[in-house]
XYZ file of C-alpha atoms in Angstrom:
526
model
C 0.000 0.000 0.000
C 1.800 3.141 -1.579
C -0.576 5.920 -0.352
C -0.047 8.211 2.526
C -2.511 9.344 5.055
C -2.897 13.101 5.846
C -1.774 12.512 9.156
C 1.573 14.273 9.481
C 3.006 14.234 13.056
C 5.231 16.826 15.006
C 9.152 16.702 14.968
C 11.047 16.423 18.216
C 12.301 19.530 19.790
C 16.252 19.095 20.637
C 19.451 21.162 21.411
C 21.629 18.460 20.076
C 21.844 15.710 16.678
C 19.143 13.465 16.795
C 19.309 10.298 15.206
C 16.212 9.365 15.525
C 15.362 11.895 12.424
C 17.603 9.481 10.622
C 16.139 6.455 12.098
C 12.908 7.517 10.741
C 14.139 9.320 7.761
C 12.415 12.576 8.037
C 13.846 15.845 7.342
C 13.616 19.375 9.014
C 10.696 21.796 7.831
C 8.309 23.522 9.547
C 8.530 26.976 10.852
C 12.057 26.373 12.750
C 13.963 24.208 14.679
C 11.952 21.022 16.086
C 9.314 21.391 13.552
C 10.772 18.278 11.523
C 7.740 16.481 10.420
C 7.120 12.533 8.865
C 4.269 10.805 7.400
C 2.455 7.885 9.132
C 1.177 5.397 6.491
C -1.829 3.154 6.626
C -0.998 -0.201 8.234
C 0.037 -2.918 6.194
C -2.599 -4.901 4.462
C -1.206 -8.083 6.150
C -2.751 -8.844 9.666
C -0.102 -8.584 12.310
C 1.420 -11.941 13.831
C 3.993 -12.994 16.398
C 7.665 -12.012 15.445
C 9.103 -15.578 14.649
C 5.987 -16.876 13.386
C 7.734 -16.644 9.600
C 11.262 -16.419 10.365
C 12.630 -16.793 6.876
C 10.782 -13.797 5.097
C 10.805 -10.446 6.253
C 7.549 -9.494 7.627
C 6.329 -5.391 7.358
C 3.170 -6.575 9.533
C 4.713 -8.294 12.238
C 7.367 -4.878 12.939
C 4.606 -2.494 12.576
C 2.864 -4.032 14.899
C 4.987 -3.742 17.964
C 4.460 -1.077 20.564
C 7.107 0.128 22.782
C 6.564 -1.911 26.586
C 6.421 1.354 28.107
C 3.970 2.856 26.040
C 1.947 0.020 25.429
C 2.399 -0.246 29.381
C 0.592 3.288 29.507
C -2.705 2.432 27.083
C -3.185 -0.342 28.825
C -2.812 1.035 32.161
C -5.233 4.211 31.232
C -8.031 2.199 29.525
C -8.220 -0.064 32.734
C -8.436 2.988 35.203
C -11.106 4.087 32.556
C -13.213 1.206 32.648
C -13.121 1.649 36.257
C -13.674 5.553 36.166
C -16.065 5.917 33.019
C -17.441 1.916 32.764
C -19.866 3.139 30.252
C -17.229 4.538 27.919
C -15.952 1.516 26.867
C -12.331 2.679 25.676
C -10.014 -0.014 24.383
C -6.739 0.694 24.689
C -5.786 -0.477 21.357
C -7.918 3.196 20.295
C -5.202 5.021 22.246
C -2.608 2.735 20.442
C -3.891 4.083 17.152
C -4.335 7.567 18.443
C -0.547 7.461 19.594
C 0.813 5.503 16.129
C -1.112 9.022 14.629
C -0.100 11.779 16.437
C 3.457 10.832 17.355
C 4.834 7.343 15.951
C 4.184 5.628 20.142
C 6.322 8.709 21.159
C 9.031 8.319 18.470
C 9.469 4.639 18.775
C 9.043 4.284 22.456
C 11.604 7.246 22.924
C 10.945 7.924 27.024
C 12.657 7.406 29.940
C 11.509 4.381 32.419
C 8.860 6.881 33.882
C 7.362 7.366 30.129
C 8.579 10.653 29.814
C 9.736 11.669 26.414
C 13.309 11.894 26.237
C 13.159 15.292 23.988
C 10.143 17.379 23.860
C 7.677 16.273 20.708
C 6.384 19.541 19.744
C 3.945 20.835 16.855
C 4.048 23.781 14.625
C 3.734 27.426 16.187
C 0.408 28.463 15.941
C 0.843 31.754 15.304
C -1.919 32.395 12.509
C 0.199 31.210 9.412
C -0.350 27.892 7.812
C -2.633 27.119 11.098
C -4.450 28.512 13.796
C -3.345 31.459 15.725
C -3.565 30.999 19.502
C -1.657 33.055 21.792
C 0.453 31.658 24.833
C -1.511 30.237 27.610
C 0.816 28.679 29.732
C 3.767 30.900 29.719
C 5.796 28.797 27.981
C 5.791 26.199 30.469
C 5.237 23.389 28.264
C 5.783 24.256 25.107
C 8.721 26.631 25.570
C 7.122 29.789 23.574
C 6.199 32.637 25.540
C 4.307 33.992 22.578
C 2.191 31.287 20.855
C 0.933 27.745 22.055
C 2.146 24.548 20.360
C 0.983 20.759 20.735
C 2.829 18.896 22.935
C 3.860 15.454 23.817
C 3.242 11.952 22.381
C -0.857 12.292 22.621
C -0.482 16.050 21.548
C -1.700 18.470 24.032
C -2.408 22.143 23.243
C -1.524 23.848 26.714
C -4.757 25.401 26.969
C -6.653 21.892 26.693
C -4.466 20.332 29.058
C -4.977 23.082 31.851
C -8.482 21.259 31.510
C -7.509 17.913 30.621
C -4.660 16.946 32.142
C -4.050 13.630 34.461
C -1.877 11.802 36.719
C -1.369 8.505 35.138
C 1.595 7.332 36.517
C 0.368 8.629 40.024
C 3.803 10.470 40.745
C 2.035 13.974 42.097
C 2.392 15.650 38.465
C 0.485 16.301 35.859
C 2.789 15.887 32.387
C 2.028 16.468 29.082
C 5.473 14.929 27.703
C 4.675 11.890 30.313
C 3.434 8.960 27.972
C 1.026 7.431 31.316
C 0.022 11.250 31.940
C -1.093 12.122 28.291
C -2.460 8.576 27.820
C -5.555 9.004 30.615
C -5.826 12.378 29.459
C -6.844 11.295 26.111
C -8.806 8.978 27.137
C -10.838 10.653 29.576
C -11.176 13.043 26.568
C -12.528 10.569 23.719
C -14.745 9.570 26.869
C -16.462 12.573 27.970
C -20.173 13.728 26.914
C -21.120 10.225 27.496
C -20.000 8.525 24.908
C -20.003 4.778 24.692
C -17.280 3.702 22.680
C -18.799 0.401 21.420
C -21.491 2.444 19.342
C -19.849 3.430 15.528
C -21.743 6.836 16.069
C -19.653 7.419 19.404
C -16.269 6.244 18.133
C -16.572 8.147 15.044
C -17.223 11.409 16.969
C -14.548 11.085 19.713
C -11.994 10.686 17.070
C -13.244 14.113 15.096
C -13.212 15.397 18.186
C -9.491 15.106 18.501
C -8.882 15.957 14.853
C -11.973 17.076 12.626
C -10.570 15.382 9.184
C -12.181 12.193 7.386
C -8.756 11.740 6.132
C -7.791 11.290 10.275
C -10.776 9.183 11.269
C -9.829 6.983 8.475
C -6.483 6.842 9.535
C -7.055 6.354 12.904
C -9.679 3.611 12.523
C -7.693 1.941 10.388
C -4.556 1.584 12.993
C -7.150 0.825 15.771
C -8.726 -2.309 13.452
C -4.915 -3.283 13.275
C -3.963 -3.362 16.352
C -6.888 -5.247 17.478
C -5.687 -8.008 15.023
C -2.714 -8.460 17.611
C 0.429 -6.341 18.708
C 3.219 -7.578 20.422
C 5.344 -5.704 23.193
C 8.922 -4.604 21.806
C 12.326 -2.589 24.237
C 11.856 0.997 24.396
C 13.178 3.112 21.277
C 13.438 0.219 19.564
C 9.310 0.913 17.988
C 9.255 1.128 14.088
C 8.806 4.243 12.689
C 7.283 5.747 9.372
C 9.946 5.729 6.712
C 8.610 8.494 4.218
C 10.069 11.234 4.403
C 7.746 14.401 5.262
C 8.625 18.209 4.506
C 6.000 20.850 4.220
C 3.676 22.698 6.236
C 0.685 20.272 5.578
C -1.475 21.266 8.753
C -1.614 18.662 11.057
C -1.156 17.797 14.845
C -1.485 20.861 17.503
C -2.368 23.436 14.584
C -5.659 23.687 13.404
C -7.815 23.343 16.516
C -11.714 23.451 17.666
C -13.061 22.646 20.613
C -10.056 21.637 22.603
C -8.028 24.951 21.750
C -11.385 27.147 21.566
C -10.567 28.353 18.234
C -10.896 26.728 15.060
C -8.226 26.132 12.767
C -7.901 27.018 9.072
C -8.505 23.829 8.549
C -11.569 23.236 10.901
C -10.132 20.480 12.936
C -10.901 19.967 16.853
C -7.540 20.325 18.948
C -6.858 16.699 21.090
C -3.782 18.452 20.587
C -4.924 17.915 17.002
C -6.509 19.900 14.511
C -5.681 20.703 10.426
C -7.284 20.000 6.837
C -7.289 16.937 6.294
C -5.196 17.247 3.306
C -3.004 14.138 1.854
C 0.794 15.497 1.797
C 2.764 14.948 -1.706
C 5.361 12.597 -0.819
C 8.799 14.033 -0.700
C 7.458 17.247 0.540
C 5.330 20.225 0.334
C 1.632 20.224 0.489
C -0.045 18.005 -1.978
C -3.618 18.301 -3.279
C -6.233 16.284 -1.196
C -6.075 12.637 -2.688
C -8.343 9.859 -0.914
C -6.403 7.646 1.355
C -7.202 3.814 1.101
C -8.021 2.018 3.913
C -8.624 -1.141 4.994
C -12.209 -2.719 4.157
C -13.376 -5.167 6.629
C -15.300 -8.278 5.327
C -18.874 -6.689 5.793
C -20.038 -9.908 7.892
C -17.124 -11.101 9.728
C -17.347 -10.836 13.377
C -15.366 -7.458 14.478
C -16.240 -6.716 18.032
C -17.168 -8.737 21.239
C -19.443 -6.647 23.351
C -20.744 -7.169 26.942
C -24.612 -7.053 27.399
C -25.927 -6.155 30.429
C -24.709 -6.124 34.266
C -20.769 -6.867 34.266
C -21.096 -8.109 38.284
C -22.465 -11.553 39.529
C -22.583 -13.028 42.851
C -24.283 -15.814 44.518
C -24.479 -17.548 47.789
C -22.283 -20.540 49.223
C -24.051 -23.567 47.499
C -26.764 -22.030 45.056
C -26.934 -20.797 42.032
C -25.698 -17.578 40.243
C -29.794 -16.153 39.086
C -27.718 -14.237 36.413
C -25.085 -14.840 33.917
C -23.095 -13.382 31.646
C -23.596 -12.256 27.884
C -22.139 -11.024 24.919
C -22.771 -10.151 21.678
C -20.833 -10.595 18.757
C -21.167 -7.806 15.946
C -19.083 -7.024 12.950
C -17.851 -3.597 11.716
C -20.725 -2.027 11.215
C -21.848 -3.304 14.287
C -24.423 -5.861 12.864
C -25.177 -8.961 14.363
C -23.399 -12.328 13.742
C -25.241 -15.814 14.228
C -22.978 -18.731 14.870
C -19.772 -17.873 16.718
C -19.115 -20.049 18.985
C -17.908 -18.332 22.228
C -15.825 -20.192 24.982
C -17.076 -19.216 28.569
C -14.198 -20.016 31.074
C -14.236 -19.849 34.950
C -11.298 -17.904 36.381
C -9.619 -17.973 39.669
C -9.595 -20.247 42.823
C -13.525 -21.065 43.168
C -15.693 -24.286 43.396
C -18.154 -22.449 40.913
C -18.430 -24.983 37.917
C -20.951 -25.295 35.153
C -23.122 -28.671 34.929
C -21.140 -31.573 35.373
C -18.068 -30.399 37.175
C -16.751 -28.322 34.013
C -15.093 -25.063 34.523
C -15.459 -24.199 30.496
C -18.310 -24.146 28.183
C -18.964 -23.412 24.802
C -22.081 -21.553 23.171
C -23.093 -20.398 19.401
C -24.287 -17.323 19.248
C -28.090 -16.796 18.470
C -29.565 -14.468 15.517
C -29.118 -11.162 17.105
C -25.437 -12.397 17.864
C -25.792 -12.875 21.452
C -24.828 -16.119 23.495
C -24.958 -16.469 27.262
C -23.328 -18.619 29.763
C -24.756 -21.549 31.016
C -26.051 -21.882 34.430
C -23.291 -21.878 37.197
C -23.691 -23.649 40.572
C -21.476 -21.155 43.577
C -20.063 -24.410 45.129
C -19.085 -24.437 48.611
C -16.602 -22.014 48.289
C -16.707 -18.589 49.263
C -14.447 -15.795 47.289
C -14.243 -13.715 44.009
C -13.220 -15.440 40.720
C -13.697 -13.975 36.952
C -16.268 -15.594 33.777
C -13.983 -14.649 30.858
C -15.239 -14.809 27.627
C -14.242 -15.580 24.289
C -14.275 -16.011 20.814
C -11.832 -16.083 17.524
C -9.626 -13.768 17.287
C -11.539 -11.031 19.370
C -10.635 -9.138 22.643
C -12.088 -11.228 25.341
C -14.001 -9.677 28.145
C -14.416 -10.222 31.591
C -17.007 -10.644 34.201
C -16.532 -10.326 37.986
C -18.103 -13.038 39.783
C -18.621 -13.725 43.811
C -19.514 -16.680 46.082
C -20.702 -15.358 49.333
C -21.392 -16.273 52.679
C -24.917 -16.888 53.339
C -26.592 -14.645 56.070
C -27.901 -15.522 59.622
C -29.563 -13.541 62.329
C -30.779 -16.419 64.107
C -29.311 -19.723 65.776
C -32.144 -21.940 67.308
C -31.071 -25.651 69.113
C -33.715 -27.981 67.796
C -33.416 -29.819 71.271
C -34.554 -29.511 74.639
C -32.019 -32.415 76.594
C -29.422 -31.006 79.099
C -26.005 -31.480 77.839
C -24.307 -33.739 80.455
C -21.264 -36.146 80.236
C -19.298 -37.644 83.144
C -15.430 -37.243 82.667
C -13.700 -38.971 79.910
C -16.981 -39.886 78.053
C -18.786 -38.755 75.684
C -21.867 -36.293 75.852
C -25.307 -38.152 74.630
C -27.105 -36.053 72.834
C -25.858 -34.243 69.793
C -26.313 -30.916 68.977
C -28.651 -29.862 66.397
C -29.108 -26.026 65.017
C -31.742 -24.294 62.993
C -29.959 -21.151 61.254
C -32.624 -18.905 59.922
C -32.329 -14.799 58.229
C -35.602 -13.066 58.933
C -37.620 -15.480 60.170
C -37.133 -17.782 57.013
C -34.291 -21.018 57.038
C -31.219 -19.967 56.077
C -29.778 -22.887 53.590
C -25.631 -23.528 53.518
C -24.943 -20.694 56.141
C -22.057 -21.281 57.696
C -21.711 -21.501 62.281
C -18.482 -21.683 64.295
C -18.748 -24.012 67.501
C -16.129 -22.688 70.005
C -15.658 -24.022 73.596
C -15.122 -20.427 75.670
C -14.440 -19.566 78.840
C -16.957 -17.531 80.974
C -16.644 -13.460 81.047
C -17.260 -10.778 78.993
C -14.451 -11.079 76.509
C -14.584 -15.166 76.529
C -11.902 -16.515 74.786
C -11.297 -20.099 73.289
C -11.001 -22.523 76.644
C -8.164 -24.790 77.202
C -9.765 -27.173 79.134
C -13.071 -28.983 79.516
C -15.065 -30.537 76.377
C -13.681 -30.654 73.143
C -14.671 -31.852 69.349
C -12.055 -34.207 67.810
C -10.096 -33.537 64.597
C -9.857 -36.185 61.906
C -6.912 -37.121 63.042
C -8.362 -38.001 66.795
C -6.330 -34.957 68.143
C -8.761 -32.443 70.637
C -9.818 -29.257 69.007
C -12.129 -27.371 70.659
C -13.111 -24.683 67.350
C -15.390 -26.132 64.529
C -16.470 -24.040 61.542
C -19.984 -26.205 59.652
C -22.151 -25.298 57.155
C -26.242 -25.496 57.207
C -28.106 -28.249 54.820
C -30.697 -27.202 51.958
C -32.571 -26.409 55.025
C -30.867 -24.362 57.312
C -30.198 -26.940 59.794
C -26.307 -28.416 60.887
C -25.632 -31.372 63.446
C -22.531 -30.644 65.283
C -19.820 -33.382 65.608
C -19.901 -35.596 68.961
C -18.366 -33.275 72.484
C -16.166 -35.250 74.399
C -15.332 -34.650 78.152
C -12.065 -34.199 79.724
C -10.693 -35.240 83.264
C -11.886 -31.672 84.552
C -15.597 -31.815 85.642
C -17.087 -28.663 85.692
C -19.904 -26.424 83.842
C -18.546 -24.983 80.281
C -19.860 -23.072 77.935
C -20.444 -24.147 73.693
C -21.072 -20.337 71.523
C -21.738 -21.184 68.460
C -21.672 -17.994 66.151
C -23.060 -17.074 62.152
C -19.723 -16.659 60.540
C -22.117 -13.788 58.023
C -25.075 -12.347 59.830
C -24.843 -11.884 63.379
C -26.971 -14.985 64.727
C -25.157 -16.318 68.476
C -26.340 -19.108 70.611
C -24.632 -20.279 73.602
C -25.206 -23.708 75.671
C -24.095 -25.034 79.066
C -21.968 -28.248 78.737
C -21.826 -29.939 82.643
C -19.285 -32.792 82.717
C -19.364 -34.362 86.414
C -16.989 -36.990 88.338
């Protein structure tokens, strides 16, 4: 693929030779020093792969898709304290990925110290009302080093003015850093995120990416890294991140110049500032500013499954040997985000649990239905409380995951079933078992869970050391039992045995979720 998107992306500002202009063989222009510029091309037409995977033929695919480990580190960082911050949003982090290939080549091929801070400023064009937008200094030259004009900073491309509003601490050192790849990362995320937009809907996605540059030219280009890089990427060293190799010279209007909404003034070009703005326009190659030209871009099969999406709540939880009343679903949709009928989508229990689908299986497969949706089979809680995760998946898509919890089944109320004084002379055993009714608001309280402790007398009892005692599998005295209700609320406790030591004692048995206490005299005589 020979053509060139209109995305042309700022040089790096530095006081001494940089080699990484050679690396990525671009060449000074611009309106001075630091305004070098390069092309980033479309991604190549072959879906990425593993490196290694074809290790006698070169392979474009495979290079371009690798992502610096620190700044892959940072989208993947931001888009998880995003799903947790703005869950309806949606962001994947391969979006900021594309956003980052756009606007800066992953911060000049990964580029940044081991904080994710660029190692020389990435800077774009003065906006000083020439080939792009005029917008006076707003942050005294803090961040962009001109006292007169603003410029776009950093590897997400920050006008100053829109990061005075935008900014964040991703990397949760106490600053807020435009040229910090974590920093910039959850900024422009929070960004593509705000007025509500779910990310999942084309509608949305297509706006938030106008929104950060208003070009067609850019939302193809954009899109078209995002669909790439959702085919697979792979983590390569820092600096090490591959680079466009056209060289750019020219004052195309691109990244930090023409700005909207995010700079408050539009550009000549009508673009929206996410440090981002400009025409659109398709740069001649070899330099100068071309005529517009349309930029090819990939064209998904129209009915091949493209997105796995989560439908409905994203939270289960059941009690300690029932049954989860919900379960998770998905939907799988192609690019357009139409339905797709017959994927088959693997549902897998995470985690240390005794949750298991029917017959003891901690997998399970399902086709999805005409409108594309498929939903887990039924899942049993076990007998084991805790959190695990229901991931699913399918093909080649992102998988998504569901939070899941066994809990403790509540009681408020401990009743003994039986009337019989509890008597046992020394050394033998005590007749009559002890039965319990465990009930939550007046109703039985199935599989809740009472602990059995021998105590001393006292306000503060404690665990006795003497007197009765339940007996461990092994035959050894223990004198602390934790049980668990039937299907009806009711538990037998294990057989008391007396010591030497005669004596009245006291048996509390306690709800280990709910509150319910009972407590029963034990008299063991000579």
């Amino acid at each position: 693929m020979a053509a060139l998107t209109a995305s042309q992306a700022p040089g790096l500002e530095h006081t001494e030779p940089d080699r990484s202009q050679d690396r990525a063989g671009t060449s000074p222009g611009g309106d001075g020093a630091g305004d070098g510029s390069y092309h980033t091309e479309l991604p190549p037409l072959k879906s990425p792969h593993p490196p290694g995977s074809s290790p006698s033929t070169p392979d474009p695919a495979g290079a371009e898709s690798g992502i610096p480990a620190t700044v892959l580190a940072a989208y993947k960082k931001a888009a998880r304290d995003l799903r947790a911050d703005v869950p309806g949003c949606g962001l994947r982090w391969e979006l900021l990925a594309a956003i980052g290939k756009v606007e800066s080549g992953q911060a000049r091929g990964g580029d940044v110290t081991a904080d994710g801070t660029t190692r020389k400023p990435i800077l774009g064009p003065v906006l000083n009302g020439g080939e792009f937008a005029r917008i006076s200094d707003t942050d005294g030259g803090e961040w962009d080093g001109d006292s007169r004009y603003d410029r776009a900073v950093g590897p997400m491309q920050f006008i100053p003015s829109t990061w005075a509003r935008w900014g964040a601490d991703g990397n949760g050192d106490g600053t807020k850093d435009p040229n910090n790849i974590h920093d910039a990362a959850l900024a422009a995320g929070r960004y593509l995120c705000a007025d509500g937009r779910a990310l999942d809907r084309k509608a949305d996605l297509d706006r938030a990416i106008l929104s950060y540059n208003n070009s067609r030219d850019y939302l193809r280009t954009v899109l078209a890294w995002y669909e790439f890089y959702r085919e697979g990427t792979h983590e390569v060293p820092d600096g090490s991140g591959a680079l466009p190799t056209s060289p750019g010279s020219g004052n195309s209007q691109k990244t930090g110049a023409g700005s909207g909404d995010r700079a408050g003034k539009p550009g000549k070009g009508g673009g929206k500032d996410g440090g981002s703005g400009g025409n659109g326009s398709t740069p001649a190659p070899g330099g100068g500013s071309g005529s517009p030209s349309p930029s090819p871009t990939p064209t998904p099969t129209p009915t091949a499954p493209a997105d796995l999406q989560r439908v409905g709540a994203s939270e289960f939880s059941a009690p300690v040997g029932g049954k989860f009343e919900k379960r998770p679903e998905v939907r799988v949709v192609t690019s357009e985000g139409e339905p797709v009928k017959g994927v088959k989508v693997e549902f897998a229990l995470e985690g240390e649990t005794g949750a298991r689908f029917g017959e003891d299986a901690t997998t399970a497969e399902v086709s999805t239905a005409a409108d594309g949706t498929a939903t887990a089979p039924a899942i049993d809680a076990g007998e084991q409380p805790g959190a695990f995760t229901v991931k699913a998946k399918a093909a080649k898509l992102t998988a998504l995951s569901f939070d899941a919890e066994v809990v403790e089944p509540q009681s408020d109320t401990l009743v003994r079933t039986g009337d019989e004084a509890l008597e046992a002379a020394t050394g033998a055993e005590f007749g009559e078992q002890v039965e319990v009714k465990t009930s939550l608001d007046g109703a039985a309280a199935p599989h809740a869970a009472v602990r059995a402790t021998m105590v001393t007398e006292g306000e503060e009892p404690e665990e006795n050391t003497v007197g009765p005692y339940f007996t461990d599998p092994a035959g050894e005295p223990v004198r602390t039992v934790t049980l668990r209700a039937d299907g009806e609320g009711v538990l037998t406790l294990p057989k008391i045995t007396a010591d030497d030591e005669a004596g009245t004692y006291l048996l509390r048995l306690d709800s280990v979720a709910g509150g319910g206490t009972l407590t029963l005299e034990l008299k063991v005589t000579d």
